Amino acid sequence: MPRVDSEELGRWRAVDAVAALTALADHAKSDPTFEPIKNLATTRWHANVRGREFELLLTGPKFFDTRTETGGGGAVDLAMYVLQTDFKTATGILRKSGL
């Protein structure tokens, strides 16, 4: 697999977390009852990824898992987190997903 260059990494850092989550999850659903407090652009999503359940707050490229109080930013961080994998595997999956 070719190395990740700065252009590709920059693109993944800017990917909207909703797009990344929906590409990575087996099932993802927005919570229409959620009312954001700090940032009106924040949405709450319930997702299943490889048998694991997540409740995530998503704002632009950033994510926050409300259950573990863990967060990050960018598609690579999100992929590493929800797939419980390393950087190399996460970037390979993102390439295959077309993100």
PDB file of C-alpha atoms in Angstrom:
ATOM      1  CA  MET A   1       0.000   0.000   0.000  1.00  0.00           C
ATOM      2  CA  PRO A   2       1.410   3.428  -0.911  1.00  0.00           C
ATOM      3  CA  ARG A   3       2.295   5.874   1.837  1.00  0.00           C
ATOM      4  CA  VAL A   4      -0.223   8.481   2.904  1.00  0.00           C
ATOM      5  CA  ASP A   5       0.859  11.855   1.551  1.00  0.00           C
ATOM      6  CA  SER A   6       0.085  15.221   3.130  1.00  0.00           C
ATOM      7  CA  GLU A   7      -2.607  16.023   0.544  1.00  0.00           C
ATOM      8  CA  GLU A   8      -4.527  12.824   1.251  1.00  0.00           C
ATOM      9  CA  LEU A   9      -4.139  13.267   5.012  1.00  0.00           C
ATOM     10  CA  GLY A  10      -5.333  16.879   4.766  1.00  0.00           C
ATOM     11  CA  ARG A  11      -8.390  15.787   2.817  1.00  0.00           C
ATOM     12  CA  TRP A  12      -9.270  13.172   5.453  1.00  0.00           C
ATOM     13  CA  ARG A  13      -8.814  15.715   8.260  1.00  0.00           C
ATOM     14  CA  ALA A  14     -11.452  17.925   6.624  1.00  0.00           C
ATOM     15  CA  VAL A  15     -14.027  15.201   5.862  1.00  0.00           C
ATOM     16  CA  ASP A  16     -17.321  15.786   7.632  1.00  0.00           C
ATOM     17  CA  ALA A  17     -17.666  13.282  10.469  1.00  0.00           C
ATOM     18  CA  VAL A  18     -21.191  12.346   9.318  1.00  0.00           C
ATOM     19  CA  ALA A  19     -19.834  11.285   5.911  1.00  0.00           C
ATOM     20  CA  ALA A  20     -17.012   9.339   7.540  1.00  0.00           C
ATOM     21  CA  LEU A  21     -19.295   7.615  10.039  1.00  0.00           C
ATOM     22  CA  THR A  22     -21.856   6.593   7.434  1.00  0.00           C
ATOM     23  CA  ALA A  23     -19.055   5.181   5.257  1.00  0.00           C
ATOM     24  CA  LEU A  24     -17.567   3.186   8.145  1.00  0.00           C
ATOM     25  CA  ALA A  25     -20.615   2.021  10.098  1.00  0.00           C
ATOM     26  CA  ASP A  26     -22.704  -1.066   9.490  1.00  0.00           C
ATOM     27  CA  HIS A  27     -25.655   1.062  10.588  1.00  0.00           C
ATOM     28  CA  ALA A  28     -25.836   4.755  11.544  1.00  0.00           C
ATOM     29  CA  LYS A  29     -28.866   6.835  12.395  1.00  0.00           C
ATOM     30  CA  SER A  30     -29.232  10.484  13.293  1.00  0.00           C
ATOM     31  CA  ASP A  31     -31.178  11.318  16.468  1.00  0.00           C
ATOM     32  CA  PRO A  32     -33.862  13.840  15.417  1.00  0.00           C
ATOM     33  CA  THR A  33     -34.736  14.622  19.062  1.00  0.00           C
ATOM     34  CA  PHE A  34     -31.242  15.904  19.895  1.00  0.00           C
ATOM     35  CA  GLU A  35     -30.983  19.607  20.713  1.00  0.00           C
ATOM     36  CA  PRO A  36     -27.394  20.892  20.721  1.00  0.00           C
ATOM     37  CA  ILE A  37     -26.263  23.166  23.521  1.00  0.00           C
ATOM     38  CA  LYS A  38     -22.850  24.574  22.555  1.00  0.00           C
ATOM     39  CA  ASN A  39     -22.793  24.418  18.757  1.00  0.00           C
ATOM     40  CA  LEU A  40     -25.993  24.413  16.714  1.00  0.00           C
ATOM     41  CA  ALA A  41     -24.234  22.415  13.975  1.00  0.00           C
ATOM     42  CA  THR A  42     -23.736  19.432  16.322  1.00  0.00           C
ATOM     43  CA  THR A  43     -25.790  16.302  15.640  1.00  0.00           C
ATOM     44  CA  ARG A  44     -26.117  13.095  17.657  1.00  0.00           C
ATOM     45  CA  TRP A  45     -25.774   9.750  15.934  1.00  0.00           C
ATOM     46  CA  HIS A  46     -26.304   6.171  17.065  1.00  0.00           C
ATOM     47  CA  ALA A  47     -24.105   3.742  15.169  1.00  0.00           C
ATOM     48  CA  ASN A  48     -23.179   0.092  15.046  1.00  0.00           C
ATOM     49  CA  VAL A  49     -19.692  -0.696  13.795  1.00  0.00           C
ATOM     50  CA  ARG A  50     -18.587  -4.331  13.740  1.00  0.00           C
ATOM     51  CA  GLY A  51     -21.016  -5.208  16.515  1.00  0.00           C
ATOM     52  CA  ARG A  52     -20.096  -2.285  18.773  1.00  0.00           C
ATOM     53  CA  GLU A  53     -22.628   0.411  19.629  1.00  0.00           C
ATOM     54  CA  PHE A  54     -21.738   4.113  19.711  1.00  0.00           C
ATOM     55  CA  GLU A  55     -23.515   7.338  20.622  1.00  0.00           C
ATOM     56  CA  LEU A  56     -21.547  10.081  18.911  1.00  0.00           C
ATOM     57  CA  LEU A  57     -21.823  13.843  18.777  1.00  0.00           C
ATOM     58  CA  LEU A  58     -20.612  15.070  15.375  1.00  0.00           C
ATOM     59  CA  THR A  59     -19.669  18.622  14.450  1.00  0.00           C
ATOM     60  CA  GLY A  60     -17.927  19.160  11.116  1.00  0.00           C
ATOM     61  CA  PRO A  61     -14.891  16.837  11.130  1.00  0.00           C
ATOM     62  CA  LYS A  62     -14.952  16.385  14.934  1.00  0.00           C
ATOM     63  CA  PHE A  63     -16.517  13.556  16.918  1.00  0.00           C
ATOM     64  CA  PHE A  64     -17.178  12.853  20.587  1.00  0.00           C
ATOM     65  CA  ASP A  65     -18.334   9.534  22.059  1.00  0.00           C
ATOM     66  CA  THR A  66     -20.712  10.410  24.887  1.00  0.00           C
ATOM     67  CA  ARG A  67     -20.370   6.992  26.531  1.00  0.00           C
ATOM     68  CA  THR A  68     -16.587   6.903  26.820  1.00  0.00           C
ATOM     69  CA  GLU A  69     -16.053  10.674  26.744  1.00  0.00           C
ATOM     70  CA  THR A  70     -13.524  10.213  23.954  1.00  0.00           C
ATOM     71  CA  GLY A  71     -13.207  12.405  20.912  1.00  0.00           C
ATOM     72  CA  GLY A  72     -11.071  13.402  18.002  1.00  0.00           C
ATOM     73  CA  GLY A  73     -11.081  15.006  14.614  1.00  0.00           C
ATOM     74  CA  GLY A  74     -10.885  13.837  11.057  1.00  0.00           C
ATOM     75  CA  ALA A  75     -11.793  10.654   9.261  1.00  0.00           C
ATOM     76  CA  VAL A  76      -8.588   8.840  10.247  1.00  0.00           C
ATOM     77  CA  ASP A  77      -9.152   9.432  13.971  1.00  0.00           C
ATOM     78  CA  LEU A  78     -12.777   8.365  13.661  1.00  0.00           C
ATOM     79  CA  ALA A  79     -11.867   5.225  11.699  1.00  0.00           C
ATOM     80  CA  MET A  80      -9.158   4.288  14.202  1.00  0.00           C
ATOM     81  CA  TYR A  81     -11.589   4.832  17.075  1.00  0.00           C
ATOM     82  CA  VAL A  82     -14.717   3.027  15.830  1.00  0.00           C
ATOM     83  CA  LEU A  83     -12.803   0.207  14.114  1.00  0.00           C
ATOM     84  CA  GLN A  84     -10.297  -0.161  16.982  1.00  0.00           C
ATOM     85  CA  THR A  85      -7.403  -0.267  14.578  1.00  0.00           C
ATOM     86  CA  ASP A  86      -4.081   1.354  13.789  1.00  0.00           C
ATOM     87  CA  PHE A  87      -3.290   4.208  11.395  1.00  0.00           C
ATOM     88  CA  LYS A  88      -2.190   1.991   8.504  1.00  0.00           C
ATOM     89  CA  THR A  89      -5.306  -0.185   8.601  1.00  0.00           C
ATOM     90  CA  ALA A  90      -7.596   2.824   9.043  1.00  0.00           C
ATOM     91  CA  THR A  91      -6.141   4.623   6.027  1.00  0.00           C
ATOM     92  CA  GLY A  92      -6.458   1.481   3.930  1.00  0.00           C
ATOM     93  CA  ILE A  93     -10.141   1.203   4.846  1.00  0.00           C
ATOM     94  CA  LEU A  94     -10.701   4.892   4.104  1.00  0.00           C
ATOM     95  CA  ARG A  95      -9.094   4.493   0.683  1.00  0.00           C
ATOM     96  CA  LYS A  96     -11.346   1.537  -0.103  1.00  0.00           C
ATOM     97  CA  SER A  97     -14.412   3.490   1.063  1.00  0.00           C
ATOM     98  CA  GLY A  98     -13.679   6.261  -1.431  1.00  0.00           C
ATOM     99  CA  LEU A  99     -13.404   9.009   1.176  1.00  0.00           C
TER     100      LEU A  99
END
